[in-house]
Amino acid sequence: MARRRERTVTGGRSFWRPRDGAPEGHNHTRQLNDLTFWFLARITGLTAFAVLSLAVLSGEALRTSVLDFLASNRAIRRLHDFTTPLWLPLVFAHLISLLLDKTAQIRPIDVIVPFVNPYAPYFLPIGLGTIAFDIVMVVTVTSWLKRRMNNTLWTWIHRTSYVGFVAIFFHAVQSGTDFDAPLVSAIAWSTAAALAIIGVTRVVWGRLPT
């Protein structure tokens, strides 16, 4: 019985084990198909992480008392309003690419329910990615419904975006080979550090009223 071809990723490179008896041209075409979805997943995942980082950073900056001069800055406000929904098409493209990539072993249920994927090497990062998706999806939808919601309830739901960012950060660090690249790693950790600093600043000096 023919063995299933598997792909492993090492240092950002892919290696394939061809199926027994498969024609060389067939293997080459299938490799290209796998690479297409794999690269799409990587590109959309990194872009979604960057957009979500900008949304959370700008949102924190707008409500931190020590940065009150930014509260009336239209550019920061527009950046936050623009990046908050922008992550949606990027994340959906990321998820669709993973679902179509047969070697990723991602099932539809893994997109919604965390920690049910049986793939042991990526059990934790896949689960963290699912948690991040669920949280930020709720935050985005409630942002559209803000005028119809109790302000206190909306504020607490909105604050869970920080938990979502932490989850997506470690999801990316543990499952993405791109984070081995010095530039990507430096930008990601700098963003996390900036969020941590602004978060501590809000605790010490307070936040502006909503």
Short mmCIF file of C-alpha atoms in Angstrom, two decimals:
data_model
loop_
_atom_site.label_atom_id
_atom_site.label_comp_id
_atom_site.label_asym_id
_atom_site.label_seq_id
_atom_site.Cartn_x
_atom_site.Cartn_y
_atom_site.Cartn_z
CA MET A 1 0.00 0.00 0.00
CA ALA A 2 1.43 3.40 -0.96
CA ARG A 3 2.64 5.54 1.90
CA ARG A 4 1.31 9.06 2.31
CA ARG A 5 3.82 11.74 1.41
CA GLU A 6 4.76 13.86 4.39
CA ARG A 7 6.29 17.29 4.64
CA THR A 8 8.51 18.43 7.48
CA VAL A 9 9.72 21.95 8.07
CA THR A 10 13.21 22.66 9.36
CA GLY A 11 14.63 26.15 9.56
CA GLY A 12 11.98 27.53 7.25
CA ARG A 13 12.62 24.90 4.55
CA SER A 14 10.32 22.07 3.49
CA PHE A 15 11.29 18.49 2.77
CA TRP A 16 9.00 15.90 1.20
CA ARG A 17 8.85 12.16 1.34
CA PRO A 18 7.34 11.08 -2.02
CA ARG A 19 4.77 8.34 -2.18
CA ASP A 20 6.09 4.97 -3.33
CA GLY A 21 5.69 4.49 -7.06
CA ALA A 22 4.40 7.99 -7.75
CA PRO A 23 5.64 9.56 -11.01
CA GLU A 24 8.22 12.29 -10.60
CA GLY A 25 6.08 14.87 -12.41
CA HIS A 26 3.10 14.05 -10.20
CA ASN A 27 5.21 14.52 -7.07
CA HIS A 28 6.50 17.86 -8.36
CA THR A 29 2.97 19.15 -9.02
CA ARG A 30 1.76 18.03 -5.63
CA GLN A 31 4.76 19.67 -3.96
CA LEU A 32 3.91 22.96 -5.66
CA ASN A 33 0.31 22.69 -4.48
CA ASP A 34 1.46 22.08 -0.91
CA LEU A 35 3.90 24.97 -1.10
CA THR A 36 1.18 27.32 -2.35
CA PHE A 37 -1.08 26.81 0.66
CA TRP A 38 1.86 26.67 3.06
CA PHE A 39 3.26 30.00 1.87
CA LEU A 40 -0.21 31.56 1.87
CA ALA A 41 -0.69 30.45 5.46
CA ARG A 42 2.68 31.92 6.46
CA ILE A 43 2.15 35.26 4.67
CA THR A 44 -1.42 35.80 5.87
CA GLY A 45 -0.52 34.68 9.40
CA LEU A 46 2.37 37.12 9.71
CA THR A 47 0.34 39.95 8.20
CA ALA A 48 -2.60 39.27 10.52
CA PHE A 49 -0.23 39.29 13.51
CA ALA A 50 1.21 42.66 12.40
CA VAL A 51 -2.25 44.19 11.88
CA LEU A 52 -3.56 42.91 15.22
CA SER A 53 -0.44 44.28 16.94
CA LEU A 54 -1.10 47.72 15.47
CA ALA A 55 -4.74 47.57 16.53
CA VAL A 56 -3.93 46.66 20.13
CA LEU A 57 -1.01 49.10 20.40
CA SER A 58 -2.98 52.03 19.01
CA GLY A 59 -5.96 51.13 21.20
CA GLU A 60 -3.82 51.09 24.35
CA ALA A 61 -2.10 54.34 23.40
CA LEU A 62 -5.44 56.11 22.90
CA ARG A 63 -6.60 55.31 26.45
CA THR A 64 -3.39 55.68 28.48
CA SER A 65 -3.39 58.83 30.65
CA VAL A 66 0.33 59.45 30.34
CA LEU A 67 -0.18 59.49 26.55
CA ASP A 68 -3.23 61.74 26.70
CA PHE A 69 -1.86 63.88 23.88
CA LEU A 70 -2.62 60.96 21.56
CA ALA A 71 -6.28 60.77 22.57
CA SER A 72 -7.18 63.53 20.12
CA ASN A 73 -4.75 62.40 17.44
CA ARG A 74 -6.85 61.60 14.39
CA ALA A 75 -4.12 59.53 12.74
CA ILE A 76 -3.86 57.16 15.73
CA ARG A 77 -7.65 56.93 15.95
CA ARG A 78 -7.96 56.16 12.25
CA LEU A 79 -5.16 53.60 12.50
CA HIS A 80 -7.01 51.82 15.31
CA ASP A 81 -10.37 51.97 13.54
CA PHE A 82 -8.82 50.72 10.29
CA THR A 83 -6.73 47.85 11.67
CA THR A 84 -9.40 46.47 14.04
CA PRO A 85 -11.58 44.94 11.26
CA LEU A 86 -8.69 44.50 8.80
CA TRP A 87 -7.43 41.40 10.57
CA LEU A 88 -10.66 39.52 9.69
CA PRO A 89 -9.98 38.81 5.97
CA LEU A 90 -6.32 38.08 6.76
CA VAL A 91 -7.14 35.56 9.49
CA PHE A 92 -9.82 33.89 7.38
CA ALA A 93 -7.34 33.59 4.51
CA HIS A 94 -4.83 32.11 6.99
CA LEU A 95 -7.35 29.56 8.25
CA ILE A 96 -8.56 28.58 4.77
CA SER A 97 -4.97 28.06 3.63
CA LEU A 98 -4.30 25.79 6.61
CA LEU A 99 -7.50 23.82 6.02
CA LEU A 100 -6.56 23.27 2.36
CA ASP A 101 -2.97 22.35 3.18
CA LYS A 102 -3.27 18.59 3.66
CA THR A 103 -0.02 18.33 5.61
CA ALA A 104 -1.07 20.93 8.20
CA GLN A 105 -3.60 18.47 9.70
CA ILE A 106 -6.04 21.24 10.66
CA ARG A 107 -9.73 20.30 10.80
CA PRO A 108 -12.73 22.69 10.75
CA ILE A 109 -13.46 21.96 14.42
CA ASP A 110 -9.91 23.03 15.34
CA VAL A 111 -10.71 26.54 14.12
CA ILE A 112 -13.41 27.02 16.79
CA VAL A 113 -12.75 24.56 19.63
CA PRO A 114 -9.29 24.82 21.25
CA PHE A 115 -7.08 21.89 22.23
CA VAL A 116 -8.96 19.16 20.35
CA ASN A 117 -6.39 18.70 17.60
CA PRO A 118 -4.62 15.35 18.14
CA TYR A 119 -1.44 16.42 16.32
CA ALA A 120 0.95 16.18 19.30
CA PRO A 121 3.88 18.38 18.12
CA TYR A 122 1.58 21.37 17.61
CA PHE A 123 -1.14 20.65 20.16
CA LEU A 124 -0.35 23.76 22.26
CA PRO A 125 0.27 26.33 19.49
CA ILE A 126 -2.81 25.24 17.52
CA GLY A 127 -4.93 25.50 20.67
CA LEU A 128 -3.53 28.96 21.43
CA GLY A 129 -4.31 30.07 17.89
CA THR A 130 -7.90 28.91 18.28
CA ILE A 131 -8.27 30.78 21.59
CA ALA A 132 -6.88 33.93 19.98
CA PHE A 133 -9.29 33.62 17.06
CA ASP A 134 -12.31 33.12 19.32
CA ILE A 135 -11.42 36.07 21.57
CA VAL A 136 -10.59 38.58 18.86
CA MET A 137 -13.66 37.54 16.87
CA VAL A 138 -15.88 38.33 19.87
CA VAL A 139 -14.05 41.63 20.44
CA THR A 140 -14.48 42.64 16.80
CA VAL A 141 -18.19 41.80 16.66
CA THR A 142 -18.92 43.60 19.95
CA SER A 143 -17.01 46.63 18.67
CA TRP A 144 -19.59 46.91 15.91
CA LEU A 145 -22.37 46.56 18.49
CA LYS A 146 -20.90 49.03 21.00
CA ARG A 147 -23.78 51.52 20.80
CA ARG A 148 -26.28 48.77 21.65
CA MET A 149 -24.34 47.33 24.59
CA ASN A 150 -23.85 48.24 28.22
CA ASN A 151 -20.64 50.28 28.39
CA THR A 152 -19.17 48.36 31.35
CA LEU A 153 -19.82 44.99 29.70
CA TRP A 154 -18.36 46.20 26.42
CA THR A 155 -15.23 47.50 28.17
CA TRP A 156 -14.52 44.18 29.90
CA ILE A 157 -15.09 42.23 26.70
CA HIS A 158 -12.81 44.62 24.84
CA ARG A 159 -10.04 44.12 27.42
CA THR A 160 -9.90 40.42 26.60
CA SER A 161 -8.17 41.47 23.37
CA TYR A 162 -4.95 41.61 25.43
CA VAL A 163 -5.41 37.95 26.32
CA GLY A 164 -6.05 37.26 22.64
CA PHE A 165 -2.84 39.04 21.68
CA VAL A 166 -0.81 37.00 24.17
CA ALA A 167 -2.35 33.81 22.80
CA ILE A 168 -1.69 34.72 19.17
CA PHE A 169 1.86 35.84 20.03
CA PHE A 170 2.83 32.50 21.54
CA HIS A 171 0.89 30.68 18.82
CA ALA A 172 3.09 32.41 16.24
CA VAL A 173 6.32 31.94 18.19
CA GLN A 174 5.79 28.21 18.75
CA SER A 175 4.33 27.22 15.39
CA GLY A 176 5.83 29.63 12.87
CA THR A 177 9.31 29.02 11.45
CA ASP A 178 9.36 32.66 10.30
CA PHE A 179 9.92 33.75 13.88
CA ASP A 180 13.38 32.19 13.66
CA ALA A 181 14.32 35.06 11.36
CA PRO A 182 16.12 37.80 13.37
CA LEU A 183 14.13 40.67 11.82
CA VAL A 184 10.72 39.06 12.37
CA SER A 185 11.68 37.99 15.88
CA ALA A 186 12.97 41.47 16.77
CA ILE A 187 9.78 43.17 15.55
CA ALA A 188 7.53 40.67 17.34
CA TRP A 189 9.32 40.86 20.69
CA SER A 190 9.60 44.66 20.44
CA THR A 191 5.85 44.86 19.90
CA ALA A 192 5.22 42.60 22.90
CA ALA A 193 7.58 44.72 25.02
CA ALA A 194 5.83 47.94 23.95
CA LEU A 195 2.45 46.48 24.89
CA ALA A 196 3.79 45.37 28.26
CA ILE A 197 5.27 48.82 28.96
CA ILE A 198 2.07 50.64 28.02
CA GLY A 199 0.08 48.14 30.08
CA VAL A 200 2.20 48.81 33.18
CA THR A 201 1.92 52.55 32.51
CA ARG A 202 -1.88 52.29 32.51
CA VAL A 203 -1.83 50.41 35.81
CA VAL A 204 0.47 52.98 37.47
CA TRP A 205 -0.84 56.24 36.01
CA GLY A 206 -4.34 55.18 35.07
CA ARG A 207 -6.34 55.25 31.88
CA LEU A 208 -8.46 57.86 30.18
CA PRO A 209 -12.26 57.53 30.47
CA THR A 210 -14.01 55.70 27.66
#
